[in-house]
mmCIF file of C-alpha atoms in Angstrom:
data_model
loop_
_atom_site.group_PDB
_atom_site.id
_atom_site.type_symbol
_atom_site.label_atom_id
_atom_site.label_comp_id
_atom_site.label_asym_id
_atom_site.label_seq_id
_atom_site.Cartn_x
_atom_site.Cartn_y
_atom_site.Cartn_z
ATOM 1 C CA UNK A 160 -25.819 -2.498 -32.553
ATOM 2 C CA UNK A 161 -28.221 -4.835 -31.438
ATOM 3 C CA UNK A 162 -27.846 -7.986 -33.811
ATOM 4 C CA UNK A 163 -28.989 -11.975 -34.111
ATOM 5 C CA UNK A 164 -27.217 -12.812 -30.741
ATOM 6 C CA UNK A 165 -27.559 -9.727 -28.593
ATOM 7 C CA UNK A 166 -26.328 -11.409 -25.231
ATOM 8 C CA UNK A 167 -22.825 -12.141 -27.108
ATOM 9 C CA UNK A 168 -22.809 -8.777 -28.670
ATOM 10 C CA UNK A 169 -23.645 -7.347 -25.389
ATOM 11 C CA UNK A 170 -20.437 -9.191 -23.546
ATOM 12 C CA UNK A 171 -18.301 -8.451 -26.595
ATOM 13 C CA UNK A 172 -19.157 -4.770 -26.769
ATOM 14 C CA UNK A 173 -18.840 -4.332 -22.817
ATOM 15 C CA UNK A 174 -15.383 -6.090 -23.245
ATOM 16 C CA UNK A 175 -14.079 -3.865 -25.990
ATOM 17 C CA UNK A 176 -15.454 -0.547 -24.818
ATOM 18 C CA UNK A 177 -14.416 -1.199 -20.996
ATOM 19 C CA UNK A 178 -11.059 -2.005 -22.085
ATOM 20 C CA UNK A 179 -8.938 1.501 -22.538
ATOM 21 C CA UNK A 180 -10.581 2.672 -19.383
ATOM 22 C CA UNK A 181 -9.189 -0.751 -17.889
ATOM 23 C CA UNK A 182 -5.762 0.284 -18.274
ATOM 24 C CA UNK A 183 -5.726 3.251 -16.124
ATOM 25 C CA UNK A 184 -7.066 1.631 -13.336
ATOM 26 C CA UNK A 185 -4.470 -0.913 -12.971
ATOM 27 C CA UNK A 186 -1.628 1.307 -11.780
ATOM 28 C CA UNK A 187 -4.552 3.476 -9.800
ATOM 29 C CA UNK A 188 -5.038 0.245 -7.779
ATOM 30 C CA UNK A 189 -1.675 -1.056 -7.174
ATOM 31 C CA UNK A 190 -0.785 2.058 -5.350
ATOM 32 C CA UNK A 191 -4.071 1.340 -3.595
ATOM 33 C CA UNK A 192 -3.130 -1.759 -2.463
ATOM 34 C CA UNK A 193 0.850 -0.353 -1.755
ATOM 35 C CA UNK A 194 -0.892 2.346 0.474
ATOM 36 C CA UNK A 195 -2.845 -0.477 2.556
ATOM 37 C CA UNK A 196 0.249 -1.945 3.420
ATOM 38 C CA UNK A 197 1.865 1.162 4.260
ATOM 39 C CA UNK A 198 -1.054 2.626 6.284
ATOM 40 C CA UNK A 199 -2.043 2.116 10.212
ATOM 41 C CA UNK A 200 -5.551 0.443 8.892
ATOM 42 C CA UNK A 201 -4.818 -2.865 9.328
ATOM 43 C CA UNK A 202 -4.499 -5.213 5.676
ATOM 44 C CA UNK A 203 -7.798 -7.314 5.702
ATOM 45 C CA UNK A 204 -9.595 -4.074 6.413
ATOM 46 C CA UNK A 205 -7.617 -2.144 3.706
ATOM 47 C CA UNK A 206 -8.511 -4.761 1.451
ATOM 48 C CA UNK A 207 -12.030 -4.496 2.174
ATOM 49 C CA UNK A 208 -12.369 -0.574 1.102
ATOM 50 C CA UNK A 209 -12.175 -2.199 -2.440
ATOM 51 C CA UNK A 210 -15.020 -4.408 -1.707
ATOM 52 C CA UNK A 211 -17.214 -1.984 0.151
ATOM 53 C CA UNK A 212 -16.318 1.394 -0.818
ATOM 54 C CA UNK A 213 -15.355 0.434 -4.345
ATOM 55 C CA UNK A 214 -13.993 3.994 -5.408
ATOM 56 C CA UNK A 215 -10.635 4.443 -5.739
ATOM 57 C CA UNK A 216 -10.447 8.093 -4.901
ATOM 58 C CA UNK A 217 -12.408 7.560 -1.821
ATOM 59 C CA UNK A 218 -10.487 4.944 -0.917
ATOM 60 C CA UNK A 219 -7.025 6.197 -0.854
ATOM 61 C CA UNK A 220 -8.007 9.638 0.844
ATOM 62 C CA UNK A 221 -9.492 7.122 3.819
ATOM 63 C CA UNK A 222 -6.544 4.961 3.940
ATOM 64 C CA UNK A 223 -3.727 7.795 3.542
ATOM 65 C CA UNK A 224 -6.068 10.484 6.399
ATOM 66 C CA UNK A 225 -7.000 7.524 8.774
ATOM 67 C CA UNK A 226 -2.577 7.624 9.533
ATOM 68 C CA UNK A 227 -2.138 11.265 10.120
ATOM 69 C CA UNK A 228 -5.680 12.762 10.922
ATOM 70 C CA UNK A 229 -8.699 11.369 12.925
ATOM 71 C CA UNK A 230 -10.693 8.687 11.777
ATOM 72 C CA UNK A 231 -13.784 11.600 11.530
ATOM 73 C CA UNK A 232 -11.535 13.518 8.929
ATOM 74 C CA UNK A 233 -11.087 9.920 7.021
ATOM 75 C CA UNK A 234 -14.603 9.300 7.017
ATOM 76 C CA UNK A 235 -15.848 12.386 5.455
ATOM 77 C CA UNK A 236 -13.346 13.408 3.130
ATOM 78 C CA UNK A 237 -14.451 9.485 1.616
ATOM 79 C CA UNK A 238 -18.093 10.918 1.800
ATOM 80 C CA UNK A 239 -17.172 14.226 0.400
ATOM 81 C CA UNK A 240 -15.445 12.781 -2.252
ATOM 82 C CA UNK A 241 -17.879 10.032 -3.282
ATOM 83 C CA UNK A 242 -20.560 13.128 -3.139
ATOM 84 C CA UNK A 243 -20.334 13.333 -6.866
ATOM 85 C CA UNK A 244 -22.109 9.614 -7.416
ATOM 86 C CA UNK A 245 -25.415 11.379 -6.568
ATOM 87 C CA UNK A 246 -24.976 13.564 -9.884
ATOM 88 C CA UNK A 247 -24.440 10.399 -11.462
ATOM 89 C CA UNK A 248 -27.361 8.467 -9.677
ATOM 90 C CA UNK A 249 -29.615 11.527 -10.993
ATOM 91 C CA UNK A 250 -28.096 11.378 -14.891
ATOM 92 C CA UNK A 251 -28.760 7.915 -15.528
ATOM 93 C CA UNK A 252 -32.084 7.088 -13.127
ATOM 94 C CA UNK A 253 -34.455 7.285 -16.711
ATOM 95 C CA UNK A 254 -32.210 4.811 -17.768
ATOM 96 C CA UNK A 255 -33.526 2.409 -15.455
ATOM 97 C CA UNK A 256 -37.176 2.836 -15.724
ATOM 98 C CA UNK A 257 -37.942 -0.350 -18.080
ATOM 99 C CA UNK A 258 -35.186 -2.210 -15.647
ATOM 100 C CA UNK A 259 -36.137 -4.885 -13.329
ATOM 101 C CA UNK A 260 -35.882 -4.015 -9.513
ATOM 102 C CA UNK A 261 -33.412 -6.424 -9.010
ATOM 103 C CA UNK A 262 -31.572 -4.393 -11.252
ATOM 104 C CA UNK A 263 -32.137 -0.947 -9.863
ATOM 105 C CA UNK A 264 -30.914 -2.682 -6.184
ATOM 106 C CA UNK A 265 -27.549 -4.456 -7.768
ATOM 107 C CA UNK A 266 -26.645 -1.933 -10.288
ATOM 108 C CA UNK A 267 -25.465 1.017 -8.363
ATOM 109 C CA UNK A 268 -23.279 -0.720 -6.030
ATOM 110 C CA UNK A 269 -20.705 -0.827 -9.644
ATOM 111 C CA UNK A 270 -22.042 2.953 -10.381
ATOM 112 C CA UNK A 271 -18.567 3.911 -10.767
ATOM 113 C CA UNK A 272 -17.091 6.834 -12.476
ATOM 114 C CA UNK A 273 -16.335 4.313 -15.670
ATOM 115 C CA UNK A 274 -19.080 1.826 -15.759
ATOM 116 C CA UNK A 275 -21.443 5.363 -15.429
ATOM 117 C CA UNK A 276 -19.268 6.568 -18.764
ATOM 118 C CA UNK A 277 -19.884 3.949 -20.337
ATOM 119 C CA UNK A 278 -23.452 2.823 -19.571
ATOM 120 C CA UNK A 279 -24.773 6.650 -20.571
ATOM 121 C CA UNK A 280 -23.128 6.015 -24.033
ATOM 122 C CA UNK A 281 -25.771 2.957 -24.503
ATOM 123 C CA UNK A 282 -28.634 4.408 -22.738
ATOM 124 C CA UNK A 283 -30.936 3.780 -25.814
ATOM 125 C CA UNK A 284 -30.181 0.525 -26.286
ATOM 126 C CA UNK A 285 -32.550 -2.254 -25.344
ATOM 127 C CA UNK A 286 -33.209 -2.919 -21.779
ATOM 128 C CA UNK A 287 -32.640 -6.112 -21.922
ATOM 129 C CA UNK A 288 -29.500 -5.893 -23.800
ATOM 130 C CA UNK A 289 -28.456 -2.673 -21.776
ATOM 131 C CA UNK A 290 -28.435 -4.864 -19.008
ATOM 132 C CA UNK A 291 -26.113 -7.591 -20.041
ATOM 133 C CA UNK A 292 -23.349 -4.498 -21.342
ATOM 134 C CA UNK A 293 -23.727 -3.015 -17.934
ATOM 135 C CA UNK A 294 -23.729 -6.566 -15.825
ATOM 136 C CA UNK A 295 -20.752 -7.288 -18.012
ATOM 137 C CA UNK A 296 -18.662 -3.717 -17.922
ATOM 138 C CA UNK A 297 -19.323 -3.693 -14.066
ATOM 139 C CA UNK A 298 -18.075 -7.428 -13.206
ATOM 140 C CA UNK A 299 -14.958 -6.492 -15.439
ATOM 141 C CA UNK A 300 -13.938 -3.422 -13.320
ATOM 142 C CA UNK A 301 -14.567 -5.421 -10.167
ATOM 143 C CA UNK A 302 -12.832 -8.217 -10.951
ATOM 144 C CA UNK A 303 -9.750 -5.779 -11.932
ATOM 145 C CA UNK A 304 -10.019 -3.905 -9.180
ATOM 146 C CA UNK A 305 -10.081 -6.634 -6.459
ATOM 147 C CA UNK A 306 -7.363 -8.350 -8.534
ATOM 148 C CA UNK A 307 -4.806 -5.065 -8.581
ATOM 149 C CA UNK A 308 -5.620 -4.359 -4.733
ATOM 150 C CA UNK A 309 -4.429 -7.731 -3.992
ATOM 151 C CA UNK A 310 -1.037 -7.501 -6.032
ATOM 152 C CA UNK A 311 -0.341 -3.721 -4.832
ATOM 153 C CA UNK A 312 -0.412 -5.053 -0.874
ATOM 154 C CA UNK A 313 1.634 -7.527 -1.947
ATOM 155 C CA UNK A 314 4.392 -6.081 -3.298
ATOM 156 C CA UNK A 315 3.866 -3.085 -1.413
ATOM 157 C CA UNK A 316 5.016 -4.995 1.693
ATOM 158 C CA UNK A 317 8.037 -5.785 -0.374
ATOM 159 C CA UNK A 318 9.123 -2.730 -1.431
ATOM 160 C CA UNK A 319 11.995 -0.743 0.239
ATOM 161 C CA UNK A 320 11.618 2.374 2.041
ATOM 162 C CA UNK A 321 13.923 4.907 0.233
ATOM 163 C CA UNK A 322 12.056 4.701 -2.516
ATOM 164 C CA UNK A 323 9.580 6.530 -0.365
ATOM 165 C CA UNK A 324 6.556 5.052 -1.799
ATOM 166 C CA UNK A 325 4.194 6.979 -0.308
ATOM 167 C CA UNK A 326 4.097 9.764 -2.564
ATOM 168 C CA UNK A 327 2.430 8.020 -4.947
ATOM 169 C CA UNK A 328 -1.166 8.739 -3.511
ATOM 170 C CA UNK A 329 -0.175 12.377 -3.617
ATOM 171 C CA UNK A 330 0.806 11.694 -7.692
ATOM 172 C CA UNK A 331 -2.432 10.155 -8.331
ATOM 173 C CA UNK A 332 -4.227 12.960 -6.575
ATOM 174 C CA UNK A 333 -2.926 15.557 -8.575
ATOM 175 C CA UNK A 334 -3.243 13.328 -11.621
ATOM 176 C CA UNK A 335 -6.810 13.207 -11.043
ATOM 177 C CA UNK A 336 -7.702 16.997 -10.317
ATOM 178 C CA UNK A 337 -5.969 17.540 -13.775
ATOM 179 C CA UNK A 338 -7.972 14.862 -15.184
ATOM 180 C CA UNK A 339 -11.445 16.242 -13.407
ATOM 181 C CA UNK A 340 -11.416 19.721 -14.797
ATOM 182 C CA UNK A 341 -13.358 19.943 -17.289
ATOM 183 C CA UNK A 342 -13.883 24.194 -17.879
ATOM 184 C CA UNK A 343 -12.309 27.165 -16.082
ATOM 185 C CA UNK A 344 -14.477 27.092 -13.247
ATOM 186 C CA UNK A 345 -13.271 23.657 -12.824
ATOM 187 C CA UNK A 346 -9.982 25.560 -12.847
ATOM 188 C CA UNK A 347 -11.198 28.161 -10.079
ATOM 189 C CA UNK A 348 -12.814 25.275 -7.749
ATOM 190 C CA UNK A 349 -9.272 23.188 -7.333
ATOM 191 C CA UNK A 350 -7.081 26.612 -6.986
ATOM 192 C CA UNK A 351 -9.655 28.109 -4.462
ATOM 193 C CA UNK A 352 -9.558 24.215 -3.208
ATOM 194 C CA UNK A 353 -6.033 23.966 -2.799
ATOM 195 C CA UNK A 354 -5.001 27.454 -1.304
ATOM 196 C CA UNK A 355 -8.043 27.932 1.501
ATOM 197 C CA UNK A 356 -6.689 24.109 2.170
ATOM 198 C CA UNK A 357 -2.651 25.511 2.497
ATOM 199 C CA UNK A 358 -3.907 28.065 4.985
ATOM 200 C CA UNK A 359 -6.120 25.913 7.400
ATOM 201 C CA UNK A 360 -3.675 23.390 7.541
ATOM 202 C CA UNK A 361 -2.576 23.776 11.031
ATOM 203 C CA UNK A 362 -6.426 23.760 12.390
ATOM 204 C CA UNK A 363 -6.962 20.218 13.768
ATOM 205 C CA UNK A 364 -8.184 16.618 12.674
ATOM 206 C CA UNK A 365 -7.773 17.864 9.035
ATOM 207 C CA UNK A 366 -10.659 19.903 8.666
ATOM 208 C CA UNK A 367 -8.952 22.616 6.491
ATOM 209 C CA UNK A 368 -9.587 19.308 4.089
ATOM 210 C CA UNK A 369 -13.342 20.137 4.317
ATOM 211 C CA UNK A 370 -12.783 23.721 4.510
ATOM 212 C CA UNK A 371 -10.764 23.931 1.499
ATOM 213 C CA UNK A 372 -13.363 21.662 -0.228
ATOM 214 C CA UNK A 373 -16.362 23.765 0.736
ATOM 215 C CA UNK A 374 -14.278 27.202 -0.267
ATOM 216 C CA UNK A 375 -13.604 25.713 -3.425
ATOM 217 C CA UNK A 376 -17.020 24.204 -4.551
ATOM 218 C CA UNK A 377 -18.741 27.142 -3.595
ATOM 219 C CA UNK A 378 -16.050 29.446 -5.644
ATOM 220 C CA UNK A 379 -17.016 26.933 -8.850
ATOM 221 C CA UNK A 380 -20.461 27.258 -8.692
ATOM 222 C CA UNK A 381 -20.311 31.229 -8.666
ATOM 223 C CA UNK A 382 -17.687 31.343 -11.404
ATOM 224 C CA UNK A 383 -19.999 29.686 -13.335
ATOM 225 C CA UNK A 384 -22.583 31.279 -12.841
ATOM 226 C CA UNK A 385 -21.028 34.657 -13.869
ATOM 227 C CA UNK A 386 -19.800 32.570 -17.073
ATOM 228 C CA UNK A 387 -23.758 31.630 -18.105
ATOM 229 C CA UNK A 388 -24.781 35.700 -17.439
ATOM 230 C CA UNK A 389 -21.615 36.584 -19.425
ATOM 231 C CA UNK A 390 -22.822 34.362 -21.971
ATOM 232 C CA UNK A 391 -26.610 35.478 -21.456
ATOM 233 C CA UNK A 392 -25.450 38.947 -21.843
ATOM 234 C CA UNK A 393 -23.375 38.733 -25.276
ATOM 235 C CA UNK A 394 -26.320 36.724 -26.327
ATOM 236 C CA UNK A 395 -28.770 39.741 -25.832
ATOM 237 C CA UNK A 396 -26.345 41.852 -27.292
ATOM 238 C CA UNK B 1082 -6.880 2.171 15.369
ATOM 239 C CA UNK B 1083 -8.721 -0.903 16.737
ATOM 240 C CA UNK B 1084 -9.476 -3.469 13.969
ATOM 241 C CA UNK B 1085 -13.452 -3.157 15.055
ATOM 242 C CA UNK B 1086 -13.470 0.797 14.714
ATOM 243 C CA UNK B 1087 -11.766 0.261 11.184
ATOM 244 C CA UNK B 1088 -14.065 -2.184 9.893
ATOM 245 C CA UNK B 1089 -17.294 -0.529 11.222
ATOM 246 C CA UNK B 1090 -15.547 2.886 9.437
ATOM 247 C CA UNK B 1091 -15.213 0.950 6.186
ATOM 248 C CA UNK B 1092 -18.631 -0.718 6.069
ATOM 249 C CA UNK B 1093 -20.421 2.531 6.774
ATOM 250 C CA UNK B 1094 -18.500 4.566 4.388
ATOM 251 C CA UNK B 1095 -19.315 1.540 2.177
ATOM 252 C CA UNK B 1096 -23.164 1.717 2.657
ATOM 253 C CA UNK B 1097 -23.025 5.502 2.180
ATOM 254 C CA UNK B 1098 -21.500 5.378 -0.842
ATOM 255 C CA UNK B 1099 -24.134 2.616 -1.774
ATOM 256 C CA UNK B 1100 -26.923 4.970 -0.509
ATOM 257 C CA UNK B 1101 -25.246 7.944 -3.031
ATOM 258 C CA UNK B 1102 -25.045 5.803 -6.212
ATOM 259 C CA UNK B 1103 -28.357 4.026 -5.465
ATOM 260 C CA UNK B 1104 -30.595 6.905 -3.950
ATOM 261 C CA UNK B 1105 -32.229 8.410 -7.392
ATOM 262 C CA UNK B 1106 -31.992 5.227 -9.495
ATOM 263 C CA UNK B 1107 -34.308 3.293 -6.779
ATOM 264 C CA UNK B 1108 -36.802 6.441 -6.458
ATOM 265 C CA UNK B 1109 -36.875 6.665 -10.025
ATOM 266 C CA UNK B 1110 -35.843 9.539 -12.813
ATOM 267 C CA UNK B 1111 -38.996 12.540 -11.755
ATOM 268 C CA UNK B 1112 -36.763 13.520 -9.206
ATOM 269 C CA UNK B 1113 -34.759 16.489 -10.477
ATOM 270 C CA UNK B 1114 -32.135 17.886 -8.598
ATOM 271 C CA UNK B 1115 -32.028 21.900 -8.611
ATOM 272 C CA UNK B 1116 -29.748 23.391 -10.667
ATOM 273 C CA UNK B 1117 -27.498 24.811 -7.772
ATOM 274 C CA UNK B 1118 -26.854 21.334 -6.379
ATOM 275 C CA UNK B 1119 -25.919 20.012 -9.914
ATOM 276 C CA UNK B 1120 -23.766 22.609 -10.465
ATOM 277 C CA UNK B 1121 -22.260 22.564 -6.733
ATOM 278 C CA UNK B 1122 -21.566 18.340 -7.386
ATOM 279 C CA UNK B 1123 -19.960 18.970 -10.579
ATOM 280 C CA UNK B 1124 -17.188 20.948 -8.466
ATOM 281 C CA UNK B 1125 -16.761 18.583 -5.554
ATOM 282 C CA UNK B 1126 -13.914 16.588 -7.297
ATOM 283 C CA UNK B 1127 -11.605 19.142 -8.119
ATOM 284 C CA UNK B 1128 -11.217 21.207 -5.168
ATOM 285 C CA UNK B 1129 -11.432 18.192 -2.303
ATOM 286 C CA UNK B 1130 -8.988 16.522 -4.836
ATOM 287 C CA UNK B 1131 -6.688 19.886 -4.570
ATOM 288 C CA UNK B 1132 -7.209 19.855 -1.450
ATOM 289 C CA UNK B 1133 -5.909 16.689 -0.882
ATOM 290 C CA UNK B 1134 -2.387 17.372 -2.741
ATOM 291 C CA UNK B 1135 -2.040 19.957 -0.072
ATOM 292 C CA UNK B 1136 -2.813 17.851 2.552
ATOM 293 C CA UNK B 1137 -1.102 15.121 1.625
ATOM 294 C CA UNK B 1138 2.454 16.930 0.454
ATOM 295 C CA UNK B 1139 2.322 19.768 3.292
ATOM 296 C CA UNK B 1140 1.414 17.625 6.359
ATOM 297 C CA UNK B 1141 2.118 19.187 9.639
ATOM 298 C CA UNK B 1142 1.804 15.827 11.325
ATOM 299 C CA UNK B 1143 4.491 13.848 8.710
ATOM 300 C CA UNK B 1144 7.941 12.714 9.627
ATOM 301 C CA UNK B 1145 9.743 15.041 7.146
ATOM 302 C CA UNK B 1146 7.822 18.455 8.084
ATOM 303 C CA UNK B 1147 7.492 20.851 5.082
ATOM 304 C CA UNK B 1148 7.665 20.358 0.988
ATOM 305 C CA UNK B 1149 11.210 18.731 -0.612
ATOM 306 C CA UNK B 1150 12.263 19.829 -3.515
ATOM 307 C CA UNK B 1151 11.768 16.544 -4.874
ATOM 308 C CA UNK B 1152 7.784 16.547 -4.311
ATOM 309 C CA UNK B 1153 7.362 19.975 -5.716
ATOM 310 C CA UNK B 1154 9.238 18.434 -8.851
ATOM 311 C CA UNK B 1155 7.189 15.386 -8.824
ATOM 312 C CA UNK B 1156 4.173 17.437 -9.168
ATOM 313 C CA UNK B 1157 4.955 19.754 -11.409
ATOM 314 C CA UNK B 1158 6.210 17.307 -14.097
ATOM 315 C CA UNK B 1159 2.852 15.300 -13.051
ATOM 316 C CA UNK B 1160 0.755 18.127 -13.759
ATOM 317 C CA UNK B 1161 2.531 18.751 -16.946
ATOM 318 C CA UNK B 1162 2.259 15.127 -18.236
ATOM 319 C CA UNK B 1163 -1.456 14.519 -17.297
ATOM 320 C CA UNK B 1164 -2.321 18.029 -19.099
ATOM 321 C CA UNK B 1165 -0.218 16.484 -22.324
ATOM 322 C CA UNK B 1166 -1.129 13.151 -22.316
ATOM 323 C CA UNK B 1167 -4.703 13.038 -20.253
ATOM 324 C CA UNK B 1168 -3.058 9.617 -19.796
ATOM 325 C CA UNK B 1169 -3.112 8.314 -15.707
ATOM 326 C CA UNK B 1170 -0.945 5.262 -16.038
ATOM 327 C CA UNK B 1171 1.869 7.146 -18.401
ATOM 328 C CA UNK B 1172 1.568 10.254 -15.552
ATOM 329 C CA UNK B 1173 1.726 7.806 -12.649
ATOM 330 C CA UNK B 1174 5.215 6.488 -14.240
ATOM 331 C CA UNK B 1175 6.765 10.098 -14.856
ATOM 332 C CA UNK B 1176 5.588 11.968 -12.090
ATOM 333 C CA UNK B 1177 7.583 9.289 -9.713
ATOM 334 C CA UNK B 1178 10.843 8.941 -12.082
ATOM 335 C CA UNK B 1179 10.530 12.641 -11.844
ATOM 336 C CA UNK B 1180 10.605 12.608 -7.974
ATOM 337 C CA UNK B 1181 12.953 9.782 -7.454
ATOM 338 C CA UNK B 1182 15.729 11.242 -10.302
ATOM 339 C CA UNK B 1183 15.370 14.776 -7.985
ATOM 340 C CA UNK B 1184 15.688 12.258 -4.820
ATOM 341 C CA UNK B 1185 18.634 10.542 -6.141
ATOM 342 C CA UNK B 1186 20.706 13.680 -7.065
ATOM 343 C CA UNK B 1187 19.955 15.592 -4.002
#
């Protein structure tokens, strides 16, 4: 891995690995930048969820809420939803150690879901050349990101209304909670999710959102739990 | 919304997310989180996600009160795709030929 000319072989690496993941996030931000011109957040500030928030979930649940629920409901289903970063800011803080502080302050601000993939895969590498594959796999998704926003608002603002549009967000969504489970109490957490959501839905400013969201983590935490002392118990056995 | 309320939503959203990502990198690895807050995080995706769907497809607030036909088809041949092909892009494509072929008929 680490050769003669580790800064090129760190650039060429980041390129190669960073590109299948690449792929997936260009459609995932056009409809991003489709929903900004669709929603009641005006375009310049829609635009700058990509720079700030930089997390595509996050970002469409804001833009798609801040139309049909309170701007409180927008804010924390973003929050709620971004919530998993601090699992990844605990996974991959040893990785850091021998980094410079400079480093530690610029790196999470690309901590996404990808670039977090991707960087755990080389966390043995040297520091030095860690850095340059993580500078270089971060600045790629950026750049694509910012660059597919743009070209979703667009042609968003060109594209008829029969075609009803704005059910790709709800697409993507379920896309993405397919995509996210990982074992059946995965499974249990989006059911439990999804139905405690369907009944609250006529309580106000969306909170049957958080509801939902709170029923649901809590159910996937205690199914698996009572997987690990099913587990525990054959084990014994 | 006013354009200041927005943008003062977005940069503090923005700066929490930053805090999130940035919180246990900058005080540094001994920091371990208990093992009921790991295990809570890990679940936070799928059900707000699910919750979301639900939101989003059965809004009480929307124009067109109640679920078409067309969206429950649209998510059903999503769901089906993404579980085949674990593929976003090819899901994104099929899930909304799916709803605009059940759009176009009915």
């Amino acid at each position: 891995m680490a050769s003669a000319s580790p800064s090129l072989d760190a650039r060429s690496e980041a390129l190669k690995d960073s590109f299948p993941l690449l792929i997936p996030a260009v459609p995932f931000g056009f409809v991003l930048g489709v929903t900004i011109s669709e929603s009641v957040v005006p375009d310049g500030i829609g635009v700058l969820t990509s720079w700030t928030i930089f997390a595509g979930a996050a970002q469409l649940a804001f833009l798609t809420l801040a139309g049909t629920a309170s701007l409180g409901a927008a804010i924390a289903a973003a929050l709620v939803i971004n919530a998993r970063h601090v699992m990844y800011s605990a996974a991959i803080a040893p990785v850091f150690e021998p980094q410079p502080r400079w480093f530690r302050w610029l790196a999470p601000s690309v901590l996404i879901d990808q670039v977090f993939a991707l960087a755990m895969q080389r966390a043995d590498a040297d520091p030095t050349w860690f850095r340059r594959y993580y500078l270089w796999v971060g600045a790629q998704f950026f750049l694509v990101w910012q660059t597919v926003t743009l070209l979703g608002l667009f042609f968003g603002s060109v594209i008829p209304e029969e075609i009803q549009i704005g059910f790709a967000p709800a697409v993507m969504f379920a896309g993405l909670v397919i995509l996210g489970i990982t074992n059946r109490p995965g499974v249990v957490a989006a059911f439990v999710g999804a139905v405690v959501c369907l009944a609250t839905l006529s309580l106000p400013n969306r909170v049957g959102l958080l509801i939902g969201a709170a029923c649901g983590v809590v159910a996937g935490s205690i199914a698996e739990a009572l997987q690990q002392r099913r587990v525990l118990a054959e084990a014994e056995r | 919304m006013s354009t200041s309320t927005a943008l003062i939503a977005v940069i503090g959203v923005g700066l929490a997310t930053y805090a999130m990502r940035a919180g246990l990198i900058l005080a540094l690895a001994d920091t371990e989180l208990p093992t009921w807050l790991l295990r809570a995080l890990r679940y936070v995706a799928p059900s707000v996600l699910a919750a979301l769907v639900v939101t989003l497809v059965a809004d009480p607030d929307a124009a067109n009160r109640g679920v078409s036909l067309a969206e429950v088809v649209g998510l059903l041949v999503t769901a089906g795709v993404v579980i085949k092909t674990r593929n976003l892009a090819v899901t994104l494509a099929v899930g909304m030929a799916a709803f605009w072929a059940v759009l176009a008929l009915g």
